[in-house]
CSV table of C-alpha atoms and ligand atoms in Angstrom, one decimal:
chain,number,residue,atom,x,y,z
A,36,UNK,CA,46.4,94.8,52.4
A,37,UNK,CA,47.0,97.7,54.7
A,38,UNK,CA,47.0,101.6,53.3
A,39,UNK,CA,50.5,103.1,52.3
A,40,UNK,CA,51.6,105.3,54.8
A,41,UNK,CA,52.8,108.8,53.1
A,42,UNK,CA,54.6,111.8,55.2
A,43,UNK,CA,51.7,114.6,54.3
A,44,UNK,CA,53.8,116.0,51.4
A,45,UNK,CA,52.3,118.9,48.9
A,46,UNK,CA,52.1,115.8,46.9
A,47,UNK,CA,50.7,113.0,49.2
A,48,UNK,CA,48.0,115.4,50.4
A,49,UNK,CA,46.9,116.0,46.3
A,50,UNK,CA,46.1,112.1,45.9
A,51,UNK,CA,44.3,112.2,49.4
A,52,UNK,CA,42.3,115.1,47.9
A,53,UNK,CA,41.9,112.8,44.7
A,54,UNK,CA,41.2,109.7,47.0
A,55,UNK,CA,38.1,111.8,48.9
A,56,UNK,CA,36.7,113.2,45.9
A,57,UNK,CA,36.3,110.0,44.6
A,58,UNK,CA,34.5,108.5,47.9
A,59,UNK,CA,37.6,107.1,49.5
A,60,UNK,CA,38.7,107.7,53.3
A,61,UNK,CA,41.9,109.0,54.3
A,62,UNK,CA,43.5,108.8,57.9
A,63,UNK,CA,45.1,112.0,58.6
A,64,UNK,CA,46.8,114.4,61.8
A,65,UNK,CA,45.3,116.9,63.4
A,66,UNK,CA,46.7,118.8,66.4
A,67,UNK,CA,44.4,116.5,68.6
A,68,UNK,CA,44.5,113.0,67.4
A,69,UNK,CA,44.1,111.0,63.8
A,70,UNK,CA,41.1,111.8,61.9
A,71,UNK,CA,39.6,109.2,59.5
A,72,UNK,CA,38.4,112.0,56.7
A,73,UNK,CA,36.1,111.3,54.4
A,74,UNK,CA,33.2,114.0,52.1
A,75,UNK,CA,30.8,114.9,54.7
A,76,UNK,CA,28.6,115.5,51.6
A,77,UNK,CA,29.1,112.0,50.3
A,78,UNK,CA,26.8,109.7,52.1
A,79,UNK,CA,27.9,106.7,50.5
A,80,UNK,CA,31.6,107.8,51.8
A,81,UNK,CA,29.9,108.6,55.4
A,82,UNK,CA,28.2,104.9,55.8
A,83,UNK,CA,31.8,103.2,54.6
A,84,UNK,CA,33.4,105.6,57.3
A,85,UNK,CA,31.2,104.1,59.8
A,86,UNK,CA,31.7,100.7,58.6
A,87,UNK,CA,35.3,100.9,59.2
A,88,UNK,CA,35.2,102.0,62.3
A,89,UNK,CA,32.4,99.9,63.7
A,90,UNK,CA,30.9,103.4,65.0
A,91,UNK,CA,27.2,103.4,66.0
A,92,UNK,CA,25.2,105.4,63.6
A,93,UNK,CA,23.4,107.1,66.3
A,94,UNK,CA,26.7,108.8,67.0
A,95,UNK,CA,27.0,111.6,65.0
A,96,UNK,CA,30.9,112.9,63.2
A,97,UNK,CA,32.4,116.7,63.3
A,98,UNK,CA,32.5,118.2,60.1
A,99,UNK,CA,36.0,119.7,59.5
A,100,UNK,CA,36.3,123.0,57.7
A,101,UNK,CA,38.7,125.5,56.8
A,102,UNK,CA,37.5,128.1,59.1
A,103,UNK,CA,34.3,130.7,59.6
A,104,UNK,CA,33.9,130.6,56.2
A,105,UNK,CA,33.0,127.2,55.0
A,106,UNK,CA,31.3,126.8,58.4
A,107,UNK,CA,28.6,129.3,57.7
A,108,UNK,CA,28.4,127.3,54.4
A,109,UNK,CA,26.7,124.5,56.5
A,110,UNK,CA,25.3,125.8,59.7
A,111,UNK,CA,23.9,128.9,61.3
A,112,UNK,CA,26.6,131.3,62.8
A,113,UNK,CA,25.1,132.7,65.9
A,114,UNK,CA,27.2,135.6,67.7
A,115,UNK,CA,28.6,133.4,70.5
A,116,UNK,CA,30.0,130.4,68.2
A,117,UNK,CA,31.4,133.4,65.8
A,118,UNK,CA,33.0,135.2,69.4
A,119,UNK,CA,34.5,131.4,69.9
A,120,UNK,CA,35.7,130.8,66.9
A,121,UNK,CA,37.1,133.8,66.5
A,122,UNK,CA,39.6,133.3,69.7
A,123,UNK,CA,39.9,129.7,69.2
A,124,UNK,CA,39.9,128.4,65.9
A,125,UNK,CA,42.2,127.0,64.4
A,126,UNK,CA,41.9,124.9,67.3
A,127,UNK,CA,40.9,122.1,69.1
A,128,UNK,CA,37.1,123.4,70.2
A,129,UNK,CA,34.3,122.1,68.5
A,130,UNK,CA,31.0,123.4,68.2
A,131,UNK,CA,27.6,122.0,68.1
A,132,UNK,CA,25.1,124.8,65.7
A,133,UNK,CA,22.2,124.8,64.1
A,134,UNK,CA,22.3,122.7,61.0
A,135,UNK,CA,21.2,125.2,57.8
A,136,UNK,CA,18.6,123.1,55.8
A,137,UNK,CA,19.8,123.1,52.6
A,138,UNK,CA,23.8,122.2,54.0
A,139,UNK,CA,25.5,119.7,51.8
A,140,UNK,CA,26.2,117.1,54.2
A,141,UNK,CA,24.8,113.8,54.4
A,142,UNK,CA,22.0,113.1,56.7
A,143,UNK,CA,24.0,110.2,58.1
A,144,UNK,CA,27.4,112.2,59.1
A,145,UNK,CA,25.0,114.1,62.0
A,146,UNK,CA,22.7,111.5,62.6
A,147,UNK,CA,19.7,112.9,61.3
A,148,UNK,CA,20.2,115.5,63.7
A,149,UNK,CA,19.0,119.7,63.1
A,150,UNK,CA,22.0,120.5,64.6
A,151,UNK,CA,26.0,119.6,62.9
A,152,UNK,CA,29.1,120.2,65.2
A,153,UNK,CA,32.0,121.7,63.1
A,154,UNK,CA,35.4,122.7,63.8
A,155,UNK,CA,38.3,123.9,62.4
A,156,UNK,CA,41.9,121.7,63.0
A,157,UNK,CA,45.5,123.7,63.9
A,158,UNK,CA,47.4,120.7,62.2
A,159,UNK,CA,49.0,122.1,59.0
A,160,UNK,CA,48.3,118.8,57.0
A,161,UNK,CA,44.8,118.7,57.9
A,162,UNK,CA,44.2,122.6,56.8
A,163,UNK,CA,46.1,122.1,53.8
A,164,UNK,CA,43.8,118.7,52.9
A,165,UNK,CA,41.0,120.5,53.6
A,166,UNK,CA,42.2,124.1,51.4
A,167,UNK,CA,42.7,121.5,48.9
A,168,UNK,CA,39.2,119.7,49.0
A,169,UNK,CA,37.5,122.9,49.2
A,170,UNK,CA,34.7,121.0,51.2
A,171,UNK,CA,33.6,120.0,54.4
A,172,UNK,CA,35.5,116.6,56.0
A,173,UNK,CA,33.5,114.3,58.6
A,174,UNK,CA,36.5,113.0,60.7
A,175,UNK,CA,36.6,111.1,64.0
A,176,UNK,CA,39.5,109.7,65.5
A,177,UNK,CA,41.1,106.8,63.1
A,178,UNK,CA,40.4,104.1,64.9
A,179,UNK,CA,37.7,100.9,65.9
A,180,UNK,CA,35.4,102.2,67.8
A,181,UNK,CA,35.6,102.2,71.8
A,182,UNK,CA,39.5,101.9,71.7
A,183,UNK,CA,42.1,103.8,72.0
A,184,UNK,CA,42.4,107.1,70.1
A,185,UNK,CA,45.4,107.1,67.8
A,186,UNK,CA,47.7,109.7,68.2
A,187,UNK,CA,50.9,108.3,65.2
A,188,UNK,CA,50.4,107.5,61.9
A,189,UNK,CA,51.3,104.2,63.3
A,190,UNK,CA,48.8,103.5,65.4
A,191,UNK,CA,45.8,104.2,62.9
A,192,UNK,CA,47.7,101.4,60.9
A,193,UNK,CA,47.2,99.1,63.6
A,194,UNK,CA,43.5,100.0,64.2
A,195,UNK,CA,42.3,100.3,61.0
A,196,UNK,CA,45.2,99.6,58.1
A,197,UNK,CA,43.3,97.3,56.1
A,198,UNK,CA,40.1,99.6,56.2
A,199,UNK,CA,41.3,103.4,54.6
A,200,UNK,CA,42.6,104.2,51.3
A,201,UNK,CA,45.8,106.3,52.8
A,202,UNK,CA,47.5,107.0,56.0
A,203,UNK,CA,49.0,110.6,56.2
A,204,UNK,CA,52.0,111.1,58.2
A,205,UNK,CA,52.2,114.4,60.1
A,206,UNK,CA,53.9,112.8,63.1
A,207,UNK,CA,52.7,112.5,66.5
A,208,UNK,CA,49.6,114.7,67.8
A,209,UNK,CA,51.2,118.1,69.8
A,210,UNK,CA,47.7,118.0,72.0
A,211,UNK,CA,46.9,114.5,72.4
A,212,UNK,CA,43.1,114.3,73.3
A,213,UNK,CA,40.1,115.3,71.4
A,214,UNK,CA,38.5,118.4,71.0
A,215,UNK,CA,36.6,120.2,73.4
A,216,UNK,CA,32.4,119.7,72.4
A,217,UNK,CA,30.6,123.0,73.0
A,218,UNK,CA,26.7,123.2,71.8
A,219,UNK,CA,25.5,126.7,71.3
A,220,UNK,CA,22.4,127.7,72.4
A,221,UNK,CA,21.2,131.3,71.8
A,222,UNK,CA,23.6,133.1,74.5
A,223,UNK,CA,24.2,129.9,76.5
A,224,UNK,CA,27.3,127.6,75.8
A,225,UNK,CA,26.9,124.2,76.7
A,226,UNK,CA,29.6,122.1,77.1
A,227,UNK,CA,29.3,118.5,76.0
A,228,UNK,CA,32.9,116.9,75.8
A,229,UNK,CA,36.1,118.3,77.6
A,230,UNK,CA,38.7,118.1,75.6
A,231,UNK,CA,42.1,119.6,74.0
A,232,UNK,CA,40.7,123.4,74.9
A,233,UNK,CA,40.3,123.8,78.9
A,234,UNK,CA,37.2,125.7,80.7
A,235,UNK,CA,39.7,128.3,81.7
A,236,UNK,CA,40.1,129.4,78.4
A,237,UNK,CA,36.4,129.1,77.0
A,238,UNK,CA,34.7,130.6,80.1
A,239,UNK,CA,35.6,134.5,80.0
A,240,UNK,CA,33.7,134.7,76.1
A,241,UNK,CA,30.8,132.4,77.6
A,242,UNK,CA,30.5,132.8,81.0
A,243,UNK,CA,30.2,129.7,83.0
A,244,UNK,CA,29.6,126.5,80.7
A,245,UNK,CA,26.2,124.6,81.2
A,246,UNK,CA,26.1,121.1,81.9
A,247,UNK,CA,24.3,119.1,79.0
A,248,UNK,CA,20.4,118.2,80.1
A,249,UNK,CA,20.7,114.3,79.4
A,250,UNK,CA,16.9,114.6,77.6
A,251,UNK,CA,17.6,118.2,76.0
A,252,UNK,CA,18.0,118.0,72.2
A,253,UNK,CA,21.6,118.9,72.4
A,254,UNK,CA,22.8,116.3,75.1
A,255,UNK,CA,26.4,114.5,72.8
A,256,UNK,CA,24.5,111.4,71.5
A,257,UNK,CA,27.7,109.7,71.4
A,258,UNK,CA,29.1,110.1,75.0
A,259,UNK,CA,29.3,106.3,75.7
A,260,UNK,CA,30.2,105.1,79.1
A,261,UNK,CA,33.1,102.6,77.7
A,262,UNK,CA,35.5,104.2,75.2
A,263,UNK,CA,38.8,104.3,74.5
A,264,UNK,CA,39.6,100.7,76.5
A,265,UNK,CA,42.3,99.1,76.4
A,266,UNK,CA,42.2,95.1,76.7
A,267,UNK,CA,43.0,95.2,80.0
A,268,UNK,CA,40.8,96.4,82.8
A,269,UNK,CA,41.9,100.0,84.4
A,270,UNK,CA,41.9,100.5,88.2
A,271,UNK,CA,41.7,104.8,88.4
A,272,UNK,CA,43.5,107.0,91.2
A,273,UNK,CA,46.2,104.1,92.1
A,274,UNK,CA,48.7,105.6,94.5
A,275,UNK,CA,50.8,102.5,94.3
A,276,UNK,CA,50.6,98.6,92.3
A,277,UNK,CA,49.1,95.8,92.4
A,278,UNK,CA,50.7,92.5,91.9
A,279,UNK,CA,50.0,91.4,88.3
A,280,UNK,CA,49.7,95.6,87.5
A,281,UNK,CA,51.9,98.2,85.6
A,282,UNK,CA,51.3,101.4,86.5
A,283,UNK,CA,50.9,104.4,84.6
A,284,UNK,CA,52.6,106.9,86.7
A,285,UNK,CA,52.1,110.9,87.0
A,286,UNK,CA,54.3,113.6,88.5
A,287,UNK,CA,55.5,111.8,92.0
A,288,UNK,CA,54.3,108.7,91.6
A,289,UNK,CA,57.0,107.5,89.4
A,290,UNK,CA,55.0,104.1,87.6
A,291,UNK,CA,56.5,101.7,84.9
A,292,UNK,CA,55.7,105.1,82.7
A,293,UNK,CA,55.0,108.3,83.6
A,294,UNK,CA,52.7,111.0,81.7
A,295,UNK,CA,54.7,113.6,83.5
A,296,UNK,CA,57.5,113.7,85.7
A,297,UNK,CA,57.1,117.3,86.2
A,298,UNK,CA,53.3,117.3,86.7
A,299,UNK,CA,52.4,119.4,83.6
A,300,UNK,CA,48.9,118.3,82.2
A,301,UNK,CA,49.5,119.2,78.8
A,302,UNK,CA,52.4,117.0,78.4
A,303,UNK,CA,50.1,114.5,80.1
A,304,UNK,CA,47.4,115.1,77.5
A,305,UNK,CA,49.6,114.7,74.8
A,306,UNK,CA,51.1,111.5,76.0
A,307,UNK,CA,47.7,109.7,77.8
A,308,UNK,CA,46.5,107.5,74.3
A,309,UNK,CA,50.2,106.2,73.3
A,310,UNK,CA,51.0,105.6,77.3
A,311,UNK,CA,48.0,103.3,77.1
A,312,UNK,CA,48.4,102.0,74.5
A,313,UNK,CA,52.0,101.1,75.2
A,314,UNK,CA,50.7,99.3,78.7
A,315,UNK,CA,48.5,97.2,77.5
A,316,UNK,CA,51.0,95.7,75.0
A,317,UNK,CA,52.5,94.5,78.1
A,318,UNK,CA,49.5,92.4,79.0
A,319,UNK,CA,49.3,93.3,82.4
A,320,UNK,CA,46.4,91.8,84.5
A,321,UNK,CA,45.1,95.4,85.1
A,322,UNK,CA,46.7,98.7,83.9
A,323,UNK,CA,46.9,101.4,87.1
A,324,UNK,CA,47.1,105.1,86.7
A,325,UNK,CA,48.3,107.7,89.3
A,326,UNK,CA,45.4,110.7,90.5
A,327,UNK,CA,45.8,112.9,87.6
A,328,UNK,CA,44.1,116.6,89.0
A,329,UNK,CA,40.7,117.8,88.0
A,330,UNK,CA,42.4,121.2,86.7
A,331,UNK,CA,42.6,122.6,83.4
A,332,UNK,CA,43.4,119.6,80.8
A,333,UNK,CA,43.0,117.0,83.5
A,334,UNK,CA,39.4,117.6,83.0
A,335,UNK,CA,39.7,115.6,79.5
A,336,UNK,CA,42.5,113.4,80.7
A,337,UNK,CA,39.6,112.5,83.5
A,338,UNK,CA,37.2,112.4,81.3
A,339,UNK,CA,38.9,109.7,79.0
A,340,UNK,CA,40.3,107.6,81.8
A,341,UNK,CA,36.6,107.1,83.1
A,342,UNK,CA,35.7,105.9,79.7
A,343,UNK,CA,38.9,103.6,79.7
A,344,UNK,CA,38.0,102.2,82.8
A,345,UNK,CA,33.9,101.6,82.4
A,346,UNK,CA,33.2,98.1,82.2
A,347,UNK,CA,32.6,97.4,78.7
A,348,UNK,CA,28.7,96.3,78.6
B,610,LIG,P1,34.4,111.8,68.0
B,610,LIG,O1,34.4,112.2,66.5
B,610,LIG,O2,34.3,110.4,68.2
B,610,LIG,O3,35.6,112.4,68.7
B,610,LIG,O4,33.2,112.4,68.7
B,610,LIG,C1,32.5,113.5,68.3
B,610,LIG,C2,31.7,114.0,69.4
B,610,LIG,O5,30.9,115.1,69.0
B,610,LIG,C3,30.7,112.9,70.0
B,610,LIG,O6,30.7,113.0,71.4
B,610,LIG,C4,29.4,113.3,69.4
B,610,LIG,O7,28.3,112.9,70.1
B,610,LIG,C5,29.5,114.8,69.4
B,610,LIG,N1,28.7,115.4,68.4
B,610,LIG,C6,28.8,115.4,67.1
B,610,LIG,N2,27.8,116.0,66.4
B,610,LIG,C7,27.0,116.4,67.4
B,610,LIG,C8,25.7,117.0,67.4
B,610,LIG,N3,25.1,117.4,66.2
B,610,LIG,N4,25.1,117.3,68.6
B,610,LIG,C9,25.7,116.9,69.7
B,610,LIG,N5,26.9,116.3,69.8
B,610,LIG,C10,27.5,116.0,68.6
B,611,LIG,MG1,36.9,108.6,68.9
């Protein structure tokens, strides 16, 4: 049977509070994509969580919090995360720290790991479920694992309906990708994943970001070469289509759907995971998609086209 889908009402986000407490997982918005939330300190909760999704357990989850506070609850607070969060948070930037020993969160939610990446969403239905729990929330995107991030309340119930407990409504995601990953390291700032939060904006507090050391410690375990695909194959950087192809189009180059007539990146962002998902309903033979530029969000747009287009074993 699949989850009831409730519009994140005062109301709906008390049962979801009820429905975590008691071990259950909840889908709900952030400002970046669906989360599927369930007590980071639960690890019974944690292995379901990775159940449902099919996730690898090597692949460790953020831990969503209320803000500076609750963070320093779990992990170490070094001056450059505090300098970040500060600026950024509530936001979409994530960052990796320290793990404090004696944290309440299951071993499982960060992999066994020393370190725990935490962040703290914008979306007003994820704050208020998490002001509500009063706890930290392990929540990646609401969907199977290696496709398509959800961005509506629909498409977690097509992922993943018959898997979660509830489905908050809180409409479609304003940013549209996934957080920006940055690991903290003494004065250094590492960044991991680009996401919802571009360089541009990170790099006056940090300086330029360092490129993640594939053997170091911190290097994102869960940075898989094939993610977010779609059933059809992707062919990157197409100026124009192929026969059997629909296009996903960007500024000029028009395509059967367009992230963004006018060229803007953001709207781009926001649009990329329904746009794809929307393609491949088609069943196209292959899905192409216009040069999207290296600059500011199309770092992340980039980032999760690669991914979309890497063959999948
Ligand atoms: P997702 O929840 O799927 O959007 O992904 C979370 C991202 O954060 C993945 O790329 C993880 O590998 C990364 N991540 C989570 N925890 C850690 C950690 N402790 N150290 C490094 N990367 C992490
Ligand atoms: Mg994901």
């Amino acid at each position: 049977m699949s989850a009831p889908i409730k519009p994140a009402t005062a109301e709906a986000i008390t049962e979801a509070a009820d429905i975590l407490r008691r071990g259950g997982l909840v889908a709900m918005p952030t400002e970046t994509v669906y989360g599927l939330a369930a007590d980071a300190a639960n690890a019974d909760a944690v292995a379901r969580l990775y159940a449902a999704k099919g996730r690898p357990s090597f692949n460790p989850l953020i831990a969503h919090v209320t803000g500076p506070k609750m963070a320093k609850t779990v992990a170490e607070w070094p001056e450059l995360g505090a300098k970040l969060a500060g600026t950024y948070w509530p936001g979409p930037l994530t960052l990796v720290l320290p793990k404090k020993p004696d944290a309440a969160i299951a071993d499982i939610a960060n992999a066994g790991l020393d370190s725990l990446a935490l962040r703290a969403p914008a979306h007003p239905a994820a704050r208020a479920l998490l002001a509500e729990f009063g706890k930290p929330l392990v929540a990646p995107s609401a969907n199977p694992s290696g496709s398509i991030s959800p961005t509506t309340a629909r498409h977690v119930a097509d992922g993943l309906g018959d898997k979660v407990d509830l489905i908050l409504d809180g409409g479609a995601c304003p940013v549209g990708v996934e957080s920006t990953v940055v690991a903290i390291d003494g004065d250094t700032a590492i960044l991991l994943r680009p996401g919802g939060l571009d360089r541009v904006q990170i790099e006056p507090i940090t300086g330029p970001l360092a490129r993640p050391d594939a053997d170091a410690p911190l290097a994102s375990p869960g940075m898989l070469k094939s993610h977010y695909a779609p059933d059809a194959r992707v062919r990157l950087n197409a100026t124009e289509k192929r026969p059997g192809e629909l296009l996903i189009g960007f500024g000029e180059i028009g395509g059967d759907l367009n992230l963004s007539e006018t060229g803007d990146l953001a709207e781009a962002a926001t649009r990329l995971f329904a746009a794809l998902r929307e393609i491949d309903s088609r069943h196209p033979d292959a899905i192409a998609v216009a040069p999207i530029p290296e600059r500011g969000l199309g770092e992340a747009i980039n980032d999760r086209l690669q991914r979309a287009a890497a063959p999948k074993d």
